[in-house]
Amino acid sequence: MNGMTKTRTYSISDLAREFDVTTRTIRFYEEAGMLLPERNGQTRIYTDEDRVKLKLILRGKRLGFSLAESRELIEMYDPTSDNLKQLHALRAKIQQSREALQQQLTDIQLMQTELDAAEERCLEAMRELES
Amino acid sequence: MNGMTKTRTYSISDLAREFDVTTRTIRFYEEAGMLLPERNGQTRIYTDEDRVKLKLILRGKRLGFSLAESRELIEMYDPTSDNLKQLHALRAKIQQSREALQQQLTDIQLMQTELDAAEERCLEAMRELES
DNA sequence: AGTTACCTTTACGTTAACGTCAACTTGGGT
DNA sequence: ACCCAAGTTGACGTTAACGTAAAGGTAACT
């Protein structure tokens, strides 16, 4: 009785294929304490929850986050804390993350306008060659 | 007669202070061929152009780009090319960069909504403690 | 019984992006 | 003349994030 979570499982290469990473990478994330799959004997068995975590890690990676940073983001996921002070700390972290993301947004927008300008110059150079 | 570019100059530690990096980092970017400051004897002298390049490198870094990627972005800056084929290649690169940035935008938005949810759960947990 | 396809652990190798000395030189104050 | 701050060039060290064998286990075909 866990809220109807689809309890599918995945092998390591299932996930590797789906997210286009190597199995080594996935095992590495486990070494780093980011994933804790169950086992059938030796063999790792991944649940949907593991899969979500992996997805979060890789999303973080695309944004240039280190594993440590992604770990923090993932830990924000469940406020298991029963301690008010820790909850305040968690909110502070969430706020920090927001600000970091905001900076990235700004950076992306700047880059986009610069790409616009770059393309404009490029097109201009092409027009001159055709003249 | 170069379009009224302010021709200020900077020492290496001027830039280091301004952008909060070490001088080693700046020299490293030069080793990597990203900066080519003039010299007064031994001493490096940075122009506004160098400063802009450094700014671009660091912006790329905040977005998780490698130096190689930032180098490509910087090279898009002036279409010095007199060759039509190269200009087409340049446009293709620009387009690729656009798509990468678009992916990052999506990732950021997803993260932001997840941060919203995380904060909501956090606040919820805090309310329960006060009950 | 043999091969194939995955899975495992252990362990050393690699690359990027710097950090960290060490051993200079150089221009400016006192 | 002496010192100090800021600059320089090597050159080796470090960390993160995997890559890359090596050596072996296991279940399923054929």
PDB file of C-alpha atoms (C1' of nucleotides) in Angstrom:
ATOM      1  CA  MET A   1       0.000   0.000   0.000  1.00  0.00           C
ATOM      2  CA  ASN A   2       2.326   2.703  -1.200  1.00  0.00           C
ATOM      3  CA  GLY A   3       0.126   4.985  -3.213  1.00  0.00           C
ATOM      4  CA  MET A   4      -0.024   2.947  -6.365  1.00  0.00           C
ATOM      5  CA  THR A   5       3.597   3.465  -7.416  1.00  0.00           C
ATOM      6  CA  LYS A   6       4.198   1.356 -10.468  1.00  0.00           C
ATOM      7  CA  THR A   7       6.644  -1.171  -9.214  1.00  0.00           C
ATOM      8  CA  ARG A   8       8.501  -1.882 -12.415  1.00  0.00           C
ATOM      9  CA  THR A   9      12.165  -2.774 -12.231  1.00  0.00           C
ATOM     10  CA  TYR A  10      15.118  -2.210 -14.509  1.00  0.00           C
ATOM     11  CA  SER A  11      18.448  -3.829 -15.103  1.00  0.00           C
ATOM     12  CA  ILE A  12      21.536  -1.677 -15.136  1.00  0.00           C
ATOM     13  CA  SER A  13      21.780  -1.777 -18.895  1.00  0.00           C
ATOM     14  CA  ASP A  14      18.126  -0.921 -19.241  1.00  0.00           C
ATOM     15  CA  LEU A  15      18.858   2.359 -17.557  1.00  0.00           C
ATOM     16  CA  ALA A  16      22.150   2.777 -19.349  1.00  0.00           C
ATOM     17  CA  ARG A  17      20.398   2.488 -22.697  1.00  0.00           C
ATOM     18  CA  GLU A  18      17.515   4.717 -21.758  1.00  0.00           C
ATOM     19  CA  PHE A  19      19.696   7.573 -20.534  1.00  0.00           C
ATOM     20  CA  ASP A  20      22.621   6.996 -22.830  1.00  0.00           C
ATOM     21  CA  VAL A  21      25.266   6.492 -20.203  1.00  0.00           C
ATOM     22  CA  THR A  22      27.532   3.538 -19.512  1.00  0.00           C
ATOM     23  CA  THR A  23      26.929   0.991 -16.799  1.00  0.00           C
ATOM     24  CA  ARG A  24      30.184   2.131 -15.307  1.00  0.00           C
ATOM     25  CA  THR A  25      28.693   5.539 -14.827  1.00  0.00           C
ATOM     26  CA  ILE A  26      25.691   4.144 -13.021  1.00  0.00           C
ATOM     27  CA  ARG A  27      27.878   2.035 -10.740  1.00  0.00           C
ATOM     28  CA  PHE A  28      29.979   5.083 -10.112  1.00  0.00           C
ATOM     29  CA  TYR A  29      26.950   7.001  -8.930  1.00  0.00           C
ATOM     30  CA  GLU A  30      26.282   4.145  -6.566  1.00  0.00           C
ATOM     31  CA  GLU A  31      29.848   4.267  -5.250  1.00  0.00           C
ATOM     32  CA  ALA A  32      29.217   7.929  -4.646  1.00  0.00           C
ATOM     33  CA  GLY A  33      26.182   7.013  -2.560  1.00  0.00           C
ATOM     34  CA  MET A  34      23.646   8.473  -4.940  1.00  0.00           C
ATOM     35  CA  LEU A  35      21.896   5.216  -5.753  1.00  0.00           C
ATOM     36  CA  LEU A  36      21.172   2.198  -3.586  1.00  0.00           C
ATOM     37  CA  PRO A  37      19.510  -0.419  -5.791  1.00  0.00           C
ATOM     38  CA  GLU A  38      18.293  -3.697  -4.422  1.00  0.00           C
ATOM     39  CA  ARG A  39      19.999  -6.919  -5.322  1.00  0.00           C
ATOM     40  CA  ASN A  40      19.028 -10.255  -6.641  1.00  0.00           C
ATOM     41  CA  GLY A  41      22.095 -12.145  -5.531  1.00  0.00           C
ATOM     42  CA  GLN A  42      24.869 -10.066  -7.029  1.00  0.00           C
ATOM     43  CA  THR A  43      22.781  -8.405  -9.651  1.00  0.00           C
ATOM     44  CA  ARG A  44      21.505  -4.902  -9.174  1.00  0.00           C
ATOM     45  CA  ILE A  45      17.809  -4.256  -9.535  1.00  0.00           C
ATOM     46  CA  TYR A  46      16.617  -0.722 -10.033  1.00  0.00           C
ATOM     47  CA  THR A  47      13.193   0.581  -9.122  1.00  0.00           C
ATOM     48  CA  ASP A  48      11.338   3.540 -10.542  1.00  0.00           C
ATOM     49  CA  GLU A  49      12.601   5.553  -7.656  1.00  0.00           C
ATOM     50  CA  ASP A  50      16.195   4.814  -8.598  1.00  0.00           C
ATOM     51  CA  ARG A  51      15.348   5.732 -12.137  1.00  0.00           C
ATOM     52  CA  VAL A  52      14.017   9.111 -11.069  1.00  0.00           C
ATOM     53  CA  LYS A  53      17.121   9.779  -9.052  1.00  0.00           C
ATOM     54  CA  LEU A  54      19.297   8.929 -12.000  1.00  0.00           C
ATOM     55  CA  LYS A  55      17.274  11.271 -14.142  1.00  0.00           C
ATOM     56  CA  LEU A  56      17.781  14.047 -11.623  1.00  0.00           C
ATOM     57  CA  ILE A  57      21.506  13.427 -11.486  1.00  0.00           C
ATOM     58  CA  LEU A  58      21.795  13.617 -15.244  1.00  0.00           C
ATOM     59  CA  ARG A  59      19.684  16.723 -15.449  1.00  0.00           C
ATOM     60  CA  GLY A  60      21.956  18.311 -12.901  1.00  0.00           C
ATOM     61  CA  LYS A  61      24.911  17.229 -14.962  1.00  0.00           C
ATOM     62  CA  ARG A  62      23.545  18.946 -18.042  1.00  0.00           C
ATOM     63  CA  LEU A  63      23.359  22.112 -15.990  1.00  0.00           C
ATOM     64  CA  GLY A  64      26.967  21.745 -14.904  1.00  0.00           C
ATOM     65  CA  PHE A  65      26.291  20.604 -11.360  1.00  0.00           C
ATOM     66  CA  SER A  66      28.729  18.369  -9.559  1.00  0.00           C
ATOM     67  CA  LEU A  67      27.498  15.160  -8.017  1.00  0.00           C
ATOM     68  CA  ALA A  68      27.738  16.754  -4.620  1.00  0.00           C
ATOM     69  CA  GLU A  69      25.426  19.494  -5.763  1.00  0.00           C
ATOM     70  CA  SER A  70      23.009  17.058  -7.337  1.00  0.00           C
ATOM     71  CA  ARG A  71      23.057  15.078  -4.152  1.00  0.00           C
ATOM     72  CA  GLU A  72      21.907  18.121  -2.248  1.00  0.00           C
ATOM     73  CA  LEU A  73      19.133  18.718  -4.716  1.00  0.00           C
ATOM     74  CA  ILE A  74      17.959  15.162  -4.343  1.00  0.00           C
ATOM     75  CA  GLU A  75      18.063  15.366  -0.587  1.00  0.00           C
ATOM     76  CA  MET A  76      15.700  18.299  -0.744  1.00  0.00           C
ATOM     77  CA  TYR A  77      13.231  15.850  -2.114  1.00  0.00           C
ATOM     78  CA  ASP A  78      11.973  14.411   1.112  1.00  0.00           C
ATOM     79  CA  PRO A  79      11.823  16.525   4.243  1.00  0.00           C
ATOM     80  CA  THR A  80      12.166  13.514   6.506  1.00  0.00           C
ATOM     81  CA  SER A  81      13.459  15.879   9.100  1.00  0.00           C
ATOM     82  CA  ASP A  82      11.610  16.068  12.419  1.00  0.00           C
ATOM     83  CA  ASN A  83      13.734  18.954  13.516  1.00  0.00           C
ATOM     84  CA  LEU A  84      12.658  22.528  12.999  1.00  0.00           C
ATOM     85  CA  LYS A  85      16.170  23.843  12.719  1.00  0.00           C
ATOM     86  CA  GLN A  86      16.976  21.424   9.952  1.00  0.00           C
ATOM     87  CA  LEU A  87      13.822  22.381   8.138  1.00  0.00           C
ATOM     88  CA  HIS A  88      14.909  25.986   8.231  1.00  0.00           C
ATOM     89  CA  ALA A  89      18.277  24.986   6.894  1.00  0.00           C
ATOM     90  CA  LEU A  90      16.530  23.083   4.139  1.00  0.00           C
ATOM     91  CA  ARG A  91      14.546  26.134   3.161  1.00  0.00           C
ATOM     92  CA  ALA A  92      17.740  28.140   3.026  1.00  0.00           C
ATOM     93  CA  LYS A  93      19.258  25.589   0.682  1.00  0.00           C
ATOM     94  CA  ILE A  94      16.215  25.659  -1.508  1.00  0.00           C
ATOM     95  CA  GLN A  95      16.488  29.409  -1.669  1.00  0.00           C
ATOM     96  CA  GLN A  96      20.157  29.160  -2.585  1.00  0.00           C
ATOM     97  CA  SER A  97      19.360  26.760  -5.369  1.00  0.00           C
ATOM     98  CA  ARG A  98      16.748  29.112  -6.661  1.00  0.00           C
ATOM     99  CA  GLU A  99      19.276  31.906  -6.842  1.00  0.00           C
ATOM    100  CA  ALA A 100      21.787  29.739  -8.622  1.00  0.00           C
ATOM    101  CA  LEU A 101      19.169  28.763 -11.165  1.00  0.00           C
ATOM    102  CA  GLN A 102      18.235  32.392 -11.579  1.00  0.00           C
ATOM    103  CA  GLN A 103      21.841  33.235 -12.367  1.00  0.00           C
ATOM    104  CA  GLN A 104      21.893  30.474 -14.934  1.00  0.00           C
ATOM    105  CA  LEU A 105      18.733  31.803 -16.503  1.00  0.00           C
ATOM    106  CA  THR A 106      20.318  35.203 -16.838  1.00  0.00           C
ATOM    107  CA  ASP A 107      23.454  33.704 -18.329  1.00  0.00           C
ATOM    108  CA  ILE A 108      21.432  31.731 -20.830  1.00  0.00           C
ATOM    109  CA  GLN A 109      19.477  34.761 -21.915  1.00  0.00           C
ATOM    110  CA  LEU A 110      22.668  36.745 -22.416  1.00  0.00           C
ATOM    111  CA  MET A 111      24.135  33.948 -24.466  1.00  0.00           C
ATOM    112  CA  GLN A 112      21.029  33.710 -26.559  1.00  0.00           C
ATOM    113  CA  THR A 113      21.105  37.360 -27.507  1.00  0.00           C
ATOM    114  CA  GLU A 114      24.762  36.993 -28.307  1.00  0.00           C
ATOM    115  CA  LEU A 115      24.019  34.036 -30.515  1.00  0.00           C
ATOM    116  CA  ASP A 116      21.428  36.156 -32.285  1.00  0.00           C
ATOM    117  CA  ALA A 117      24.043  38.813 -32.913  1.00  0.00           C
ATOM    118  CA  ALA A 118      26.575  36.219 -34.011  1.00  0.00           C
ATOM    119  CA  GLU A 119      24.161  34.770 -36.512  1.00  0.00           C
ATOM    120  CA  GLU A 120      23.333  38.205 -37.803  1.00  0.00           C
ATOM    121  CA  ARG A 121      27.011  38.946 -38.417  1.00  0.00           C
ATOM    122  CA  CYS A 122      27.364  35.569 -40.033  1.00  0.00           C
ATOM    123  CA  LEU A 123      24.503  36.213 -42.410  1.00  0.00           C
ATOM    124  CA  GLU A 124      25.923  39.620 -43.156  1.00  0.00           C
ATOM    125  CA  ALA A 125      29.272  38.109 -44.060  1.00  0.00           C
ATOM    126  CA  MET A 126      27.489  35.684 -46.349  1.00  0.00           C
ATOM    127  CA  ARG A 127      25.611  38.447 -48.100  1.00  0.00           C
ATOM    128  CA  GLU A 128      28.869  40.230 -48.773  1.00  0.00           C
ATOM    129  CA  LEU A 129      30.348  37.169 -50.405  1.00  0.00           C
ATOM    130  CA  GLU A 130      27.421  36.953 -52.766  1.00  0.00           C
ATOM    131  CA  SER A 131      27.591  40.590 -53.808  1.00  0.00           C
TER     132      SER A 131
ATOM    133  CA  MET B   1      40.361  54.715 -35.224  1.00  0.00           C
ATOM    134  CA  ASN B   2      38.712  51.634 -33.843  1.00  0.00           C
ATOM    135  CA  GLY B   3      35.213  52.733 -33.112  1.00  0.00           C
ATOM    136  CA  MET B   4      35.897  54.485 -29.834  1.00  0.00           C
ATOM    137  CA  THR B   5      36.692  51.361 -27.820  1.00  0.00           C
ATOM    138  CA  LYS B   6      37.785  52.496 -24.398  1.00  0.00           C
ATOM    139  CA  THR B   7      41.373  51.461 -24.337  1.00  0.00           C
ATOM    140  CA  ARG B   8      41.728  50.842 -20.661  1.00  0.00           C
ATOM    141  CA  THR B   9      44.084  48.150 -19.497  1.00  0.00           C
ATOM    142  CA  TYR B  10      44.143  45.793 -16.557  1.00  0.00           C
ATOM    143  CA  SER B  11      46.715  43.886 -14.616  1.00  0.00           C
ATOM    144  CA  ILE B  12      46.224  40.214 -14.016  1.00  0.00           C
ATOM    145  CA  SER B  13      45.219  40.750 -10.431  1.00  0.00           C
ATOM    146  CA  ASP B  14      42.803  43.487 -11.424  1.00  0.00           C
ATOM    147  CA  LEU B  15      40.889  40.915 -13.408  1.00  0.00           C
ATOM    148  CA  ALA B  16      41.362  38.258 -10.777  1.00  0.00           C
ATOM    149  CA  ARG B  17      39.777  40.500  -8.192  1.00  0.00           C
ATOM    150  CA  GLU B  18      36.967  41.659 -10.406  1.00  0.00           C
ATOM    151  CA  PHE B  19      35.887  38.164 -11.413  1.00  0.00           C
ATOM    152  CA  ASP B  20      36.862  36.404  -8.237  1.00  0.00           C
ATOM    153  CA  VAL B  21      39.281  33.920  -9.731  1.00  0.00           C
ATOM    154  CA  THR B  22      42.960  33.347  -9.063  1.00  0.00           C
ATOM    155  CA  THR B  23      45.729  34.610 -11.272  1.00  0.00           C
ATOM    156  CA  ARG B  24      46.650  31.006 -11.856  1.00  0.00           C
ATOM    157  CA  THR B  25      43.280  30.484 -13.438  1.00  0.00           C
ATOM    158  CA  ILE B  26      43.778  33.384 -15.795  1.00  0.00           C
ATOM    159  CA  ARG B  27      47.197  32.138 -16.802  1.00  0.00           C
ATOM    160  CA  PHE B  28      45.723  28.719 -17.306  1.00  0.00           C
ATOM    161  CA  TYR B  29      43.197  30.137 -19.747  1.00  0.00           C
ATOM    162  CA  GLU B  30      46.087  31.692 -21.598  1.00  0.00           C
ATOM    163  CA  GLU B  31      47.935  28.358 -21.721  1.00  0.00           C
ATOM    164  CA  ALA B  32      44.753  26.959 -23.184  1.00  0.00           C
ATOM    165  CA  GLY B  33      44.919  29.584 -25.908  1.00  0.00           C
ATOM    166  CA  MET B  34      41.844  31.460 -24.792  1.00  0.00           C
ATOM    167  CA  LEU B  35      43.583  34.722 -23.957  1.00  0.00           C
ATOM    168  CA  LEU B  36      46.523  36.439 -25.595  1.00  0.00           C
ATOM    169  CA  PRO B  37      47.317  39.544 -23.573  1.00  0.00           C
ATOM    170  CA  GLU B  38      49.993  41.964 -24.607  1.00  0.00           C
ATOM    171  CA  ARG B  39      53.174  42.298 -22.615  1.00  0.00           C
ATOM    172  CA  ASN B  40      55.150  45.023 -21.053  1.00  0.00           C
ATOM    173  CA  GLY B  41      58.396  43.141 -20.729  1.00  0.00           C
ATOM    174  CA  GLN B  42      57.370  40.078 -18.807  1.00  0.00           C
ATOM    175  CA  THR B  43      54.212  41.511 -17.407  1.00  0.00           C
ATOM    176  CA  ARG B  44      50.862  40.728 -18.946  1.00  0.00           C
ATOM    177  CA  ILE B  45      48.623  43.617 -19.896  1.00  0.00           C
ATOM    178  CA  TYR B  46      44.973  42.954 -20.490  1.00  0.00           C
ATOM    179  CA  THR B  47      42.722  45.033 -22.695  1.00  0.00           C
ATOM    180  CA  ASP B  48      38.961  45.399 -22.550  1.00  0.00           C
ATOM    181  CA  GLU B  49      38.743  42.762 -25.223  1.00  0.00           C
ATOM    182  CA  ASP B  50      40.596  40.292 -23.054  1.00  0.00           C
ATOM    183  CA  ARG B  51      38.300  41.193 -20.230  1.00  0.00           C
ATOM    184  CA  VAL B  52      35.234  40.452 -22.305  1.00  0.00           C
ATOM    185  CA  LYS B  53      36.650  37.113 -23.324  1.00  0.00           C
ATOM    186  CA  LEU B  54      37.321  36.231 -19.724  1.00  0.00           C
ATOM    187  CA  LYS B  55      33.800  37.195 -18.855  1.00  0.00           C
ATOM    188  CA  LEU B  56      32.476  34.914 -21.565  1.00  0.00           C
ATOM    189  CA  ILE B  57      34.628  32.043 -20.374  1.00  0.00           C
ATOM    190  CA  LEU B  58      33.355  32.399 -16.842  1.00  0.00           C
ATOM    191  CA  ARG B  59      29.779  32.705 -17.946  1.00  0.00           C
ATOM    192  CA  GLY B  60      30.220  29.491 -19.889  1.00  0.00           C
ATOM    193  CA  LYS B  61      31.711  27.926 -16.817  1.00  0.00           C
ATOM    194  CA  ARG B  62      28.681  28.818 -14.749  1.00  0.00           C
ATOM    195  CA  LEU B  63      26.596  27.026 -17.331  1.00  0.00           C
ATOM    196  CA  GLY B  64      28.760  23.933 -17.109  1.00  0.00           C
ATOM    197  CA  PHE B  65      30.619  24.404 -20.375  1.00  0.00           C
ATOM    198  CA  SER B  66      34.125  23.113 -20.809  1.00  0.00           C
ATOM    199  CA  LEU B  67      36.828  25.463 -22.007  1.00  0.00           C
ATOM    200  CA  ALA B  68      36.696  23.819 -25.391  1.00  0.00           C
ATOM    201  CA  GLU B  69      33.023  24.644 -25.620  1.00  0.00           C
ATOM    202  CA  SER B  70      33.550  28.190 -24.442  1.00  0.00           C
ATOM    203  CA  ARG B  71      36.303  28.540 -27.002  1.00  0.00           C
ATOM    204  CA  GLU B  72      33.842  27.623 -29.732  1.00  0.00           C
ATOM    205  CA  LEU B  73      31.354  30.144 -28.436  1.00  0.00           C
ATOM    206  CA  ILE B  74      33.990  32.837 -28.481  1.00  0.00           C
ATOM    207  CA  GLU B  75      35.080  31.950 -31.957  1.00  0.00           C
ATOM    208  CA  MET B  76      31.558  32.516 -33.133  1.00  0.00           C
ATOM    209  CA  TYR B  77      32.110  36.095 -32.170  1.00  0.00           C
ATOM    210  CA  ASP B  78      33.829  37.294 -35.290  1.00  0.00           C
ATOM    211  CA  PRO B  79      33.030  35.742 -38.635  1.00  0.00           C
ATOM    212  CA  THR B  80      36.441  36.537 -40.046  1.00  0.00           C
ATOM    213  CA  SER B  81      35.863  33.762 -42.498  1.00  0.00           C
ATOM    214  CA  ASP B  82      36.000  34.595 -46.182  1.00  0.00           C
ATOM    215  CA  ASN B  83      34.827  31.131 -47.073  1.00  0.00           C
ATOM    216  CA  LEU B  84      31.192  30.356 -47.667  1.00  0.00           C
ATOM    217  CA  LYS B  85      31.478  26.768 -46.526  1.00  0.00           C
ATOM    218  CA  GLN B  86      32.953  27.830 -43.227  1.00  0.00           C
ATOM    219  CA  LEU B  87      30.201  30.357 -42.751  1.00  0.00           C
ATOM    220  CA  HIS B  88      27.655  27.624 -43.209  1.00  0.00           C
ATOM    221  CA  ALA B  89      29.497  25.516 -40.679  1.00  0.00           C
ATOM    222  CA  LEU B  90      29.452  28.470 -38.331  1.00  0.00           C
ATOM    223  CA  ARG B  91      25.698  28.820 -38.661  1.00  0.00           C
ATOM    224  CA  ALA B  92      25.332  25.148 -37.905  1.00  0.00           C
ATOM    225  CA  LYS B  93      27.368  25.570 -34.737  1.00  0.00           C
ATOM    226  CA  ILE B  94      25.288  28.531 -33.726  1.00  0.00           C
ATOM    227  CA  GLN B  95      22.178  26.466 -34.233  1.00  0.00           C
ATOM    228  CA  GLN B  96      23.642  23.658 -32.138  1.00  0.00           C
ATOM    229  CA  SER B  97      24.426  26.058 -29.341  1.00  0.00           C
ATOM    230  CA  ARG B  98      20.901  27.337 -29.468  1.00  0.00           C
ATOM    231  CA  GLU B  99      19.547  23.849 -29.029  1.00  0.00           C
ATOM    232  CA  ALA B 100      21.881  23.140 -26.131  1.00  0.00           C
ATOM    233  CA  LEU B 101      20.763  26.332 -24.437  1.00  0.00           C
ATOM    234  CA  GLN B 102      17.153  25.406 -25.073  1.00  0.00           C
ATOM    235  CA  GLN B 103      17.703  22.083 -23.337  1.00  0.00           C
ATOM    236  CA  GLN B 104      19.231  23.899 -20.400  1.00  0.00           C
ATOM    237  CA  LEU B 105      16.263  26.219 -20.230  1.00  0.00           C
ATOM    238  CA  THR B 106      13.937  23.253 -20.049  1.00  0.00           C
ATOM    239  CA  ASP B 107      16.057  21.636 -17.367  1.00  0.00           C
ATOM    240  CA  ILE B 108      16.063  24.805 -15.333  1.00  0.00           C
ATOM    241  CA  GLN B 109      12.320  25.168 -15.534  1.00  0.00           C
ATOM    242  CA  LEU B 110      11.824  21.591 -14.415  1.00  0.00           C
ATOM    243  CA  MET B 111      14.144  22.146 -11.510  1.00  0.00           C
ATOM    244  CA  GLN B 112      12.358  25.294 -10.534  1.00  0.00           C
ATOM    245  CA  THR B 113       8.990  23.602 -10.318  1.00  0.00           C
ATOM    246  CA  GLU B 114      10.593  20.836  -8.315  1.00  0.00           C
ATOM    247  CA  LEU B 115      12.065  23.384  -5.957  1.00  0.00           C
ATOM    248  CA  ASP B 116       8.597  24.858  -5.563  1.00  0.00           C
ATOM    249  CA  ALA B 117       7.254  21.448  -4.620  1.00  0.00           C
ATOM    250  CA  ALA B 118      10.163  20.816  -2.279  1.00  0.00           C
ATOM    251  CA  GLU B 119       9.556  24.088  -0.487  1.00  0.00           C
ATOM    252  CA  GLU B 120       5.880  23.314  -0.214  1.00  0.00           C
ATOM    253  CA  ARG B 121       6.615  19.968   1.425  1.00  0.00           C
ATOM    254  CA  CYS B 122       9.098  21.679   3.667  1.00  0.00           C
ATOM    255  CA  LEU B 123       6.567  24.234   4.818  1.00  0.00           C
ATOM    256  CA  GLU B 124       4.041  21.479   5.314  1.00  0.00           C
ATOM    257  CA  ALA B 125       6.436  19.592   7.554  1.00  0.00           C
ATOM    258  CA  MET B 126       7.019  22.761   9.541  1.00  0.00           C
ATOM    259  CA  ARG B 127       3.323  23.321  10.032  1.00  0.00           C
ATOM    260  CA  GLU B 128       2.972  19.804  11.371  1.00  0.00           C
ATOM    261  CA  LEU B 129       5.662  20.430  13.936  1.00  0.00           C
ATOM    262  CA  GLU B 130       3.854  23.465  15.204  1.00  0.00           C
ATOM    263  CA  SER B 131       0.508  21.717  15.517  1.00  0.00           C
TER     264      SER B 131
ATOM    265  C1'  DA C   1      29.045 -29.331 -22.925  1.00  0.00           C
ATOM    266  C1'  DG C   2      29.852 -25.076 -25.152  1.00  0.00           C
ATOM    267  C1'  DT C   3      28.842 -20.475 -26.435  1.00  0.00           C
ATOM    268  C1'  DT C   4      26.570 -16.144 -25.795  1.00  0.00           C
ATOM    269  C1'  DA C   5      24.956 -12.368 -23.261  1.00  0.00           C
ATOM    270  C1'  DC C   6      24.813  -9.943 -19.118  1.00  0.00           C
ATOM    271  C1'  DC C   7      26.153  -9.304 -14.817  1.00  0.00           C
ATOM    272  C1'  DT C   8      29.840  -8.751 -11.038  1.00  0.00           C
ATOM    273  C1'  DT C   9      34.252  -6.838  -8.404  1.00  0.00           C
ATOM    274  C1'  DT C  10      38.902  -4.962  -8.326  1.00  0.00           C
ATOM    275  C1'  DA C  11      41.975  -1.893  -9.800  1.00  0.00           C
ATOM    276  C1'  DC C  12      44.724   1.021 -12.400  1.00  0.00           C
ATOM    277  C1'  DG C  13      44.473   4.873 -16.175  1.00  0.00           C
ATOM    278  C1'  DT C  14      42.914   9.347 -17.969  1.00  0.00           C
ATOM    279  C1'  DT C  15      41.387  14.166 -18.690  1.00  0.00           C
ATOM    280  C1'  DA C  16      40.065  18.775 -17.355  1.00  0.00           C
ATOM    281  C1'  DA C  17      40.778  22.472 -14.535  1.00  0.00           C
ATOM    282  C1'  DC C  18      43.008  24.239 -11.760  1.00  0.00           C
ATOM    283  C1'  DG C  19      46.130  24.429  -6.756  1.00  0.00           C
ATOM    284  C1'  DT C  20      50.483  24.826  -4.830  1.00  0.00           C
ATOM    285  C1'  DC C  21      55.062  25.431  -4.083  1.00  0.00           C
ATOM    286  C1'  DA C  22      59.815  27.129  -5.591  1.00  0.00           C
ATOM    287  C1'  DA C  23      62.820  30.152  -7.410  1.00  0.00           C
ATOM    288  C1'  DC C  24      63.238  34.122  -9.828  1.00  0.00           C
ATOM    289  C1'  DT C  25      62.691  39.496 -11.557  1.00  0.00           C
ATOM    290  C1'  DT C  26      61.202  44.190 -11.301  1.00  0.00           C
ATOM    291  C1'  DG C  27      59.486  48.852 -10.050  1.00  0.00           C
ATOM    292  C1'  DG C  28      58.542  51.716  -6.126  1.00  0.00           C
ATOM    293  C1'  DG C  29      58.883  53.430  -1.421  1.00  0.00           C
ATOM    294  C1'  DT C  30      62.073  54.584   2.803  1.00  0.00           C
TER     295       DT C  30
ATOM    296  C1'  DA D   1      71.052  49.981  -0.320  1.00  0.00           C
ATOM    297  C1'  DC D   2      67.188  47.405   1.281  1.00  0.00           C
ATOM    298  C1'  DC D   3      62.662  45.734   1.229  1.00  0.00           C
ATOM    299  C1'  DC D   4      58.178  44.578  -0.310  1.00  0.00           C
ATOM    300  C1'  DA D   5      54.348  43.751  -3.310  1.00  0.00           C
ATOM    301  C1'  DA D   6      53.219  42.063  -7.549  1.00  0.00           C
ATOM    302  C1'  DG D   7      54.646  39.985 -11.433  1.00  0.00           C
ATOM    303  C1'  DT D   8      56.979  35.862 -13.922  1.00  0.00           C
ATOM    304  C1'  DT D   9      58.106  30.744 -15.382  1.00  0.00           C
ATOM    305  C1'  DG D  10      58.424  25.974 -14.499  1.00  0.00           C
ATOM    306  C1'  DA D  11      56.867  21.863 -12.537  1.00  0.00           C
ATOM    307  C1'  DC D  12      54.591  18.688  -9.772  1.00  0.00           C
ATOM    308  C1'  DG D  13      50.073  17.696  -7.046  1.00  0.00           C
ATOM    309  C1'  DT D  14      45.022  17.140  -6.728  1.00  0.00           C
ATOM    310  C1'  DT D  15      40.084  16.223  -7.471  1.00  0.00           C
ATOM    311  C1'  DA D  16      36.049  14.810 -10.012  1.00  0.00           C
ATOM    312  C1'  DA D  17      34.086  11.809 -13.088  1.00  0.00           C
ATOM    313  C1'  DC D  18      34.405   8.521 -15.262  1.00  0.00           C
ATOM    314  C1'  DG D  19      37.211   4.874 -18.966  1.00  0.00           C
ATOM    315  C1'  DT D  20      39.269   0.594 -19.496  1.00  0.00           C
ATOM    316  C1'  DA D  21      40.887  -3.794 -18.983  1.00  0.00           C
ATOM    317  C1'  DA D  22      41.188  -8.285 -16.219  1.00  0.00           C
ATOM    318  C1'  DA D  23      39.072 -12.120 -14.227  1.00  0.00           C
ATOM    319  C1'  DG D  24      35.246 -14.268 -13.048  1.00  0.00           C
ATOM    320  C1'  DG D  25      29.958 -15.710 -11.972  1.00  0.00           C
ATOM    321  C1'  DT D  26      25.250 -17.139 -13.939  1.00  0.00           C
ATOM    322  C1'  DA D  27      21.252 -18.125 -16.693  1.00  0.00           C
ATOM    323  C1'  DA D  28      19.678 -19.461 -21.174  1.00  0.00           C
ATOM    324  C1'  DC D  29      20.070 -21.275 -25.605  1.00  0.00           C
ATOM    325  C1'  DT D  30      21.838 -24.902 -28.980  1.00  0.00           C
TER     326       DT D  30
END
